[in-house]
XYZ file of C-alpha atoms in Angstrom:
519
model
C 159.253 154.739 132.163
C 157.189 152.471 129.805
C 154.021 153.502 127.966
C 150.856 152.369 129.819
C 149.618 150.533 126.603
C 149.331 146.845 127.536
C 149.715 145.383 124.101
C 151.999 146.322 121.518
C 153.854 149.604 121.638
C 155.022 149.555 125.296
C 156.925 145.856 124.639
C 154.329 144.415 127.282
C 151.229 141.885 126.664
C 148.202 141.023 128.240
C 149.115 138.464 131.308
C 146.307 135.901 130.228
C 147.462 135.847 126.488
C 151.159 135.289 128.032
C 150.181 132.462 130.110
C 148.005 130.832 127.493
C 150.751 131.028 124.992
C 153.567 129.697 127.417
C 151.350 126.961 129.014
C 153.848 124.251 129.831
C 156.895 126.434 130.733
C 158.532 125.449 133.708
C 157.519 128.036 136.528
C 161.175 128.810 137.330
C 161.598 129.780 133.921
C 158.678 132.266 134.268
C 159.327 133.764 137.834
C 162.613 132.674 138.766
C 164.976 134.248 136.655
C 167.683 135.967 138.365
C 168.173 139.775 138.351
C 171.614 139.181 136.428
C 172.102 137.632 133.217
C 172.650 133.814 133.847
C 175.905 132.766 134.377
C 175.884 129.206 135.211
C 172.956 126.177 135.472
C 171.674 124.252 132.543
C 171.287 126.299 129.144
C 168.580 123.712 128.015
C 166.483 124.353 130.739
C 166.677 127.995 130.067
C 167.528 128.571 126.210
C 167.714 132.373 126.800
C 171.036 131.880 128.287
C 172.348 130.632 124.983
C 174.091 133.043 122.297
C 172.999 132.553 118.824
C 175.697 130.391 117.628
C 175.084 127.632 120.270
C 171.253 128.145 119.938
C 171.405 127.708 116.496
C 173.534 124.419 116.910
C 171.026 123.250 119.596
C 167.917 123.779 117.480
C 169.636 122.067 114.365
C 170.387 119.063 116.541
C 167.035 119.160 118.184
C 168.503 119.510 121.647
C 165.840 122.127 122.148
C 162.581 122.906 120.240
C 161.895 126.449 118.717
C 158.756 126.364 120.852
C 160.965 126.129 123.758
C 163.217 128.941 122.699
C 160.054 131.356 122.175
C 158.736 130.331 125.636
C 162.118 131.258 127.188
C 162.510 134.346 125.004
C 158.969 135.364 126.153
C 159.429 134.503 129.963
C 162.520 136.585 129.923
C 160.841 139.681 128.232
C 157.958 139.235 130.706
C 160.373 139.367 133.678
C 163.021 141.748 132.627
C 161.520 144.368 129.882
C 159.282 146.059 132.628
C 162.593 147.435 134.118
C 164.715 148.155 131.299
C 162.227 148.935 128.536
C 164.321 147.320 125.508
C 161.779 145.575 123.534
C 158.865 147.664 122.013
C 155.925 146.817 119.744
C 155.934 143.270 121.246
C 153.761 141.019 118.762
C 151.187 138.652 119.969
C 152.517 135.916 121.928
C 150.086 133.344 120.762
C 151.160 134.082 117.039
C 154.787 134.104 117.994
C 154.326 130.611 119.424
C 152.494 129.601 116.293
C 155.434 130.685 114.249
C 157.603 128.580 116.594
C 155.629 125.646 116.311
C 155.812 125.778 112.525
C 159.542 126.338 112.679
C 159.470 122.887 114.451
C 157.403 121.431 111.829
C 159.840 122.291 109.309
C 162.629 120.846 111.080
C 160.559 117.491 111.641
C 159.946 117.368 108.015
C 163.893 117.833 107.066
C 163.454 121.440 106.021
C 165.948 123.575 107.763
C 165.072 127.410 107.037
C 168.458 128.831 107.490
C 171.069 130.265 109.900
C 168.452 131.575 112.138
C 165.696 128.846 112.011
C 163.353 129.605 114.750
C 165.483 132.190 116.493
C 163.678 135.346 117.897
C 164.779 138.622 116.663
C 163.450 141.917 117.324
C 164.866 144.752 114.802
C 166.116 148.219 115.888
C 163.167 150.471 115.641
C 164.912 152.399 112.981
C 164.949 149.838 110.329
C 161.585 148.899 108.227
C 159.973 145.705 109.457
C 156.565 144.972 107.172
C 153.589 144.621 109.301
C 155.520 145.711 112.485
C 155.298 149.576 113.567
C 158.575 151.281 112.580
C 158.037 154.371 114.836
C 161.987 155.675 114.608
C 160.954 156.739 117.961
C 158.909 159.758 116.930
C 155.599 160.671 117.786
C 155.009 161.685 114.103
C 155.550 158.058 113.165
C 153.920 156.169 116.014
C 151.157 154.622 113.792
C 153.726 153.775 110.798
C 153.640 150.332 109.660
C 155.935 149.725 106.551
C 154.706 147.487 103.659
C 158.395 146.126 103.274
C 161.404 145.242 105.083
C 164.622 146.775 105.067
C 167.274 144.472 103.648
C 168.840 143.268 106.875
C 165.257 142.273 108.132
C 164.557 140.703 104.639
C 167.746 138.624 105.087
C 166.942 137.541 108.585
C 163.545 136.444 107.690
C 164.798 134.543 104.803
C 167.073 132.735 107.188
C 164.331 131.675 109.675
C 164.209 134.426 111.970
C 161.060 135.014 114.104
C 160.346 138.541 114.471
C 158.990 139.251 118.045
C 158.976 143.096 117.912
C 161.357 145.905 117.929
C 164.297 147.264 120.127
C 163.956 150.835 121.537
C 165.974 153.809 120.047
C 166.201 157.589 120.498
C 164.051 159.904 118.399
C 165.259 159.437 114.589
C 168.443 157.620 116.251
C 169.590 161.064 117.232
C 171.757 161.034 120.251
C 173.418 158.316 122.176
C 170.860 158.087 125.050
C 167.861 155.926 124.334
C 164.895 157.756 125.285
C 161.596 159.113 123.177
C 158.116 160.308 123.668
C 156.558 157.277 122.230
C 157.987 154.310 124.369
C 159.968 156.201 127.169
C 163.492 155.561 128.317
C 165.597 152.391 127.934
C 167.972 151.994 131.009
C 171.447 150.444 131.413
C 171.506 146.593 131.604
C 173.793 146.827 134.764
C 172.385 149.668 136.579
C 168.850 150.898 135.817
C 169.320 154.299 137.184
C 171.776 155.161 134.049
C 171.481 155.464 130.593
C 171.985 152.559 128.138
C 173.492 154.535 125.475
C 172.218 154.753 121.901
C 171.066 154.764 119.346
C 171.045 150.845 119.687
C 170.436 150.982 123.262
C 167.421 148.827 123.246
C 169.319 146.055 121.301
C 172.412 146.337 123.580
C 170.271 146.112 127.035
C 168.028 143.285 125.253
C 171.178 141.073 124.702
C 172.841 141.970 127.915
C 169.590 140.925 129.867
C 169.018 137.767 127.879
C 165.961 138.734 126.064
C 167.400 138.182 122.567
C 170.452 136.061 121.522
C 171.725 138.160 118.995
C 170.518 141.540 117.557
C 170.767 144.108 114.993
C 171.659 147.864 115.400
C 172.740 150.973 113.360
C 175.456 153.348 113.724
C 176.329 156.735 112.333
C 177.905 158.253 115.451
C 178.717 155.533 117.809
C 175.395 153.690 117.760
C 176.716 150.164 117.893
C 179.529 151.228 119.798
C 178.792 153.034 122.826
C 175.734 150.987 124.024
C 177.859 147.923 123.517
C 180.337 149.240 125.686
C 177.875 150.523 128.431
C 176.294 147.123 128.541
C 179.077 144.758 128.635
C 178.086 143.233 125.038
C 179.936 143.400 121.625
C 179.034 145.787 118.676
C 180.421 145.757 115.275
C 180.109 148.508 112.547
C 181.204 147.041 109.378
C 183.256 148.459 106.562
C 181.166 150.911 104.563
C 179.013 148.794 101.910
C 179.666 145.478 103.687
C 175.949 145.456 104.815
C 173.674 146.971 102.192
C 171.665 149.923 103.802
C 168.515 149.853 101.638
C 165.899 150.465 100.578
C 166.009 154.338 101.107
C 165.391 157.192 99.131
C 168.915 158.132 98.553
C 171.648 155.421 97.947
C 174.612 157.164 96.692
C 175.376 160.079 98.623
C 174.493 159.139 102.338
C 177.698 157.020 103.507
C 177.909 157.931 107.288
C 175.293 155.657 108.835
C 174.430 152.224 108.250
C 173.674 148.863 109.993
C 175.462 145.893 111.691
C 175.356 143.299 114.261
C 175.521 142.860 118.040
C 175.943 140.028 120.313
C 177.151 138.897 123.736
C 180.178 137.280 122.113
C 182.231 138.314 119.255
C 181.376 134.979 117.515
C 177.621 135.530 117.908
C 178.102 139.027 116.610
C 179.926 137.656 113.410
C 177.480 135.070 113.069
C 174.445 137.626 112.372
C 177.000 139.601 110.239
C 177.316 136.643 108.012
C 173.617 137.056 107.514
C 173.383 140.527 107.103
C 176.560 140.952 104.785
C 176.842 141.013 101.010
C 175.830 142.965 97.633
C 172.223 144.005 97.023
C 171.274 145.722 93.869
C 169.222 148.165 95.881
C 172.318 149.281 97.348
C 174.909 149.883 94.756
C 177.814 150.874 96.678
C 177.429 147.498 98.757
C 180.268 145.072 98.654
C 180.157 141.859 96.878
C 181.070 139.719 99.483
C 180.248 136.404 100.842
C 179.064 136.723 104.355
C 179.420 132.974 105.256
C 183.270 133.907 105.915
C 182.374 135.171 109.184
C 180.833 132.172 110.630
C 184.078 130.440 111.560
C 187.713 131.141 111.206
C 187.778 133.618 114.140
C 190.756 131.722 115.410
C 193.961 133.405 114.823
C 197.580 133.631 115.976
C 197.597 137.363 116.677
C 201.107 137.558 118.415
C 203.009 140.230 116.936
C 200.264 142.179 115.598
C 200.777 146.066 116.229
C 198.030 147.756 118.035
C 198.223 151.489 118.265
C 196.351 153.103 121.445
C 194.940 156.398 120.443
C 193.666 157.184 123.831
C 192.236 160.593 124.061
C 193.552 161.894 120.702
C 196.570 163.491 122.225
C 194.522 165.310 124.520
C 192.004 166.472 122.230
C 188.841 164.809 123.928
C 187.902 165.540 127.300
C 187.468 162.365 129.424
C 185.875 161.490 132.630
C 188.427 160.316 135.511
C 188.779 156.585 135.242
C 188.086 156.100 131.553
C 191.681 156.280 129.984
C 193.086 154.099 132.942
C 190.164 151.348 132.593
C 191.003 151.203 128.852
C 194.707 150.973 129.235
C 194.273 148.205 131.910
C 192.496 146.350 129.370
C 195.226 146.783 126.666
C 197.146 144.295 128.930
C 195.031 141.578 127.278
C 196.601 142.570 123.862
C 200.115 142.335 125.468
C 199.262 138.853 126.889
C 198.493 137.685 123.466
C 201.940 138.684 122.413
C 200.647 141.864 120.436
C 202.822 145.148 120.474
C 200.921 147.872 122.112
C 202.121 151.502 121.717
C 200.933 155.083 121.669
C 199.555 156.104 118.441
C 198.418 159.268 116.543
C 196.285 160.217 113.627
C 198.422 163.094 111.499
C 195.289 165.170 111.236
C 193.807 168.334 112.658
C 190.942 167.010 114.985
C 189.339 170.175 115.517
C 189.114 170.558 111.748
C 187.630 167.046 111.717
C 184.886 167.915 114.069
C 183.793 170.683 111.546
C 183.904 168.388 108.803
C 181.756 165.930 110.913
C 179.131 168.701 111.697
C 178.743 169.477 108.001
C 178.406 166.225 106.706
C 176.121 164.846 109.417
C 173.604 167.790 109.340
C 173.673 167.928 105.479
C 172.509 164.068 105.718
C 169.961 164.599 108.403
C 168.484 167.558 106.951
C 168.221 165.758 103.567
C 166.196 162.995 105.220
C 164.376 164.667 107.696
C 163.304 168.038 105.632
C 159.877 166.819 104.481
C 158.843 166.490 108.070
C 160.651 169.606 109.036
C 158.613 171.775 106.606
C 155.092 170.412 108.199
C 154.258 172.532 110.927
C 152.255 169.875 112.917
C 155.141 167.208 112.518
C 157.830 169.941 113.553
C 156.153 170.646 116.384
C 156.589 166.975 117.958
C 160.371 166.920 116.996
C 162.869 167.271 119.776
C 165.099 170.346 119.828
C 168.147 168.327 118.839
C 166.597 167.029 115.756
C 165.476 170.604 114.647
C 168.760 171.863 115.460
C 170.588 169.237 113.059
C 168.089 170.015 110.323
C 168.335 173.646 110.490
C 172.166 173.484 110.582
C 171.909 171.436 107.338
C 169.798 173.669 105.591
C 171.963 176.692 105.916
C 174.744 174.310 104.070
C 175.547 175.505 100.372
C 177.009 172.897 98.007
C 180.482 174.351 98.272
C 180.349 173.652 102.039
C 179.485 170.115 101.535
C 182.261 169.582 98.630
C 184.744 171.214 100.929
C 183.612 168.749 103.791
C 184.114 165.636 101.429
C 187.238 166.904 100.316
C 188.440 167.513 103.953
C 186.939 163.896 104.824
C 189.187 162.567 101.748
C 191.999 163.872 103.460
C 191.292 162.150 106.586
C 191.087 158.898 104.741
C 194.924 159.506 103.621
C 195.685 160.311 107.216
C 194.231 156.931 108.271
C 196.068 155.008 105.627
C 199.193 156.432 107.011
C 198.297 155.303 110.657
C 197.685 151.834 109.392
C 201.108 151.796 107.842
C 202.421 152.107 111.453
C 199.842 149.766 113.209
C 197.513 146.951 112.339
C 195.030 147.953 114.544
C 193.889 151.383 116.341
C 192.308 151.457 119.652
C 190.434 153.897 121.634
C 187.492 153.883 124.131
C 183.928 153.420 123.243
C 182.985 156.726 125.096
C 184.434 159.710 126.719
C 182.365 159.173 129.984
C 180.980 156.290 132.105
C 177.105 155.915 131.829
C 175.247 159.068 133.205
C 171.921 159.484 135.053
C 169.094 158.148 132.527
C 166.890 161.254 133.738
C 169.376 163.729 131.812
C 168.978 164.442 128.134
C 172.599 164.456 127.724
C 176.062 165.459 129.426
C 176.821 169.313 129.463
C 180.233 168.756 130.478
C 183.080 166.540 130.797
C 186.230 167.072 132.814
C 185.296 170.517 133.362
C 184.690 171.325 129.807
C 181.535 172.469 128.479
C 179.913 170.647 125.630
C 178.829 172.874 123.033
C 176.368 170.418 121.317
C 174.213 167.320 122.248
C 176.516 165.173 120.570
C 179.796 166.593 121.294
C 180.329 164.353 124.301
C 180.504 161.486 121.573
C 183.404 162.651 119.474
C 185.490 159.650 120.326
C 183.433 157.804 117.772
C 183.891 160.068 114.520
C 187.194 158.982 113.344
C 185.971 155.504 112.507
C 182.801 156.777 111.110
C 184.649 159.206 108.672
C 186.934 156.691 107.767
C 184.429 154.153 106.897
C 186.602 151.317 108.506
C 185.423 148.133 110.422
C 185.453 148.669 114.273
C 184.558 146.181 116.835
C 183.436 147.533 120.239
C 184.397 144.919 122.916
C 184.036 145.382 126.983
C 186.992 147.044 128.389
C 186.158 146.281 132.119
C 184.677 148.650 134.993
C 185.818 151.782 136.187
C 186.460 152.492 139.951
C 182.789 152.301 140.952
C 182.177 148.680 139.525
C 179.194 147.780 137.675
C 177.972 151.488 137.371
C 180.918 152.146 135.303
C 181.098 149.634 132.408
C 183.451 150.866 129.604
C 184.533 149.380 126.158
C 187.094 149.490 123.658
C 186.819 150.662 119.981
C 189.305 148.047 117.755
C 189.639 149.785 114.408
C 190.838 148.055 111.346
C 191.820 149.223 107.683
C 188.915 149.292 105.248
C 187.474 145.731 104.177
C 189.414 144.056 107.010
C 186.393 143.173 108.905
C 187.421 139.430 109.308
C 190.869 140.430 110.692
C 189.083 142.812 113.135
C 186.709 140.213 114.303
C 189.696 137.873 114.736
C 191.534 140.346 117.171
C 188.385 140.860 119.035
C 187.814 137.312 119.480
C 191.360 136.543 120.576
C 191.225 139.618 123.130
C 187.907 138.331 124.174
C 189.178 135.068 124.869
C 192.377 136.702 126.760
C 190.223 139.084 128.732
C 187.231 136.634 129.942
C 184.987 139.712 129.590
C 181.930 138.078 127.971
C 178.884 138.032 130.452
C 181.157 139.156 133.189
C 179.827 141.252 136.001
C 181.838 142.742 138.789
C 180.814 141.831 142.431
């Protein structure tokens, strides 16, 4: 399941290097890590148990050193990654330890580097990292090392993060199942026989298995949402433009996919968002918002909030048995908070919305990937789904694209009307529970054939096309327990990111789901 390369790409490293770099770490920290994410015990004896909010506080207070944090991170990766394959392109551990020591020296000199001072991070392998390979899960780019960072990586470094490597993703981020020809398959954090989802599958699993305290991801078709739901963590797709998506070759038209945070809790997720958010001139459509508002203020009385349950969109979406039941049960936590939960609908033709989606998505992918497709040697290394998307896009006319944009605009109006009736809209993060990791994609749901490699993810496209903020939070588990994790999408109006995080935080406190595993 993992590459045999023992240093770098596979996410593994030389055992002697590891032992030298982490000398002094407690033996139990190296070899006694439980098979499941830690639920108790002393967090200071194993800092990998801490989320980013608590970890940043402990580092500032000098309750734990950056060296100890890095040791614990590397130990956790050594123990967990051979099974789950979430971390790739892992960097030299001796250099990572040296960076942690430098972060400790800065603190001893009274210099706090920022919100992520000394905190290990592994950006998703779609986002550019200067000096670290950015393969996008493609054999074509297996040796590509960017010279510059993406905006979110640049901001993480500026706030003191130490980049330890990358998190795995499907080829070009296409498909909600994290496997590729470069690094292999990332498997589910709760059951390694199953898919981790995607395309931020590596990020979700690294979080759930405590290899990272917080993680970044990106989302066009549920890539921050489906893996969050399937790995019992939190993902947040922000309002379009809140997190600058740059630098890229085109910054005005592409408005479907962009980046955001993931965490084990809503507070951890919001903390990373505070680093990522805000205007950048290289992304002219980005929003001029002070991200620090997301670091606190998540507590809010949500009594009386109107929650609209979209379910399967009025029977439009085929759904595996147990998914809707699991989510309906989770809705009880909103009721316990004093929210008003009722059935909801979006007054729009959902079949037409799917056609709108196909046009805009394939247009975007063809625009980005056409140069590779036109290179015969590169095209030969592309997976069939990528070629299909590109060829779909190349057949489109300008009139087709304009019509799809107009249809998307009409859907925006329908969403505005829905938010007149409800404060938040809720539906599952996926239409099925995690499937066998050996499959490429599900061909059928509830007896209905899937006509494309991504049709089974249709449940996520309303929030994407609306450009609205959406939090993915754990909903619990289906009839078979840990092998059937599911999540809820909590969708709010545009620019209501803080409100969405606040209702998600209240739900989280009522549910007690963070870190919870059945059995």
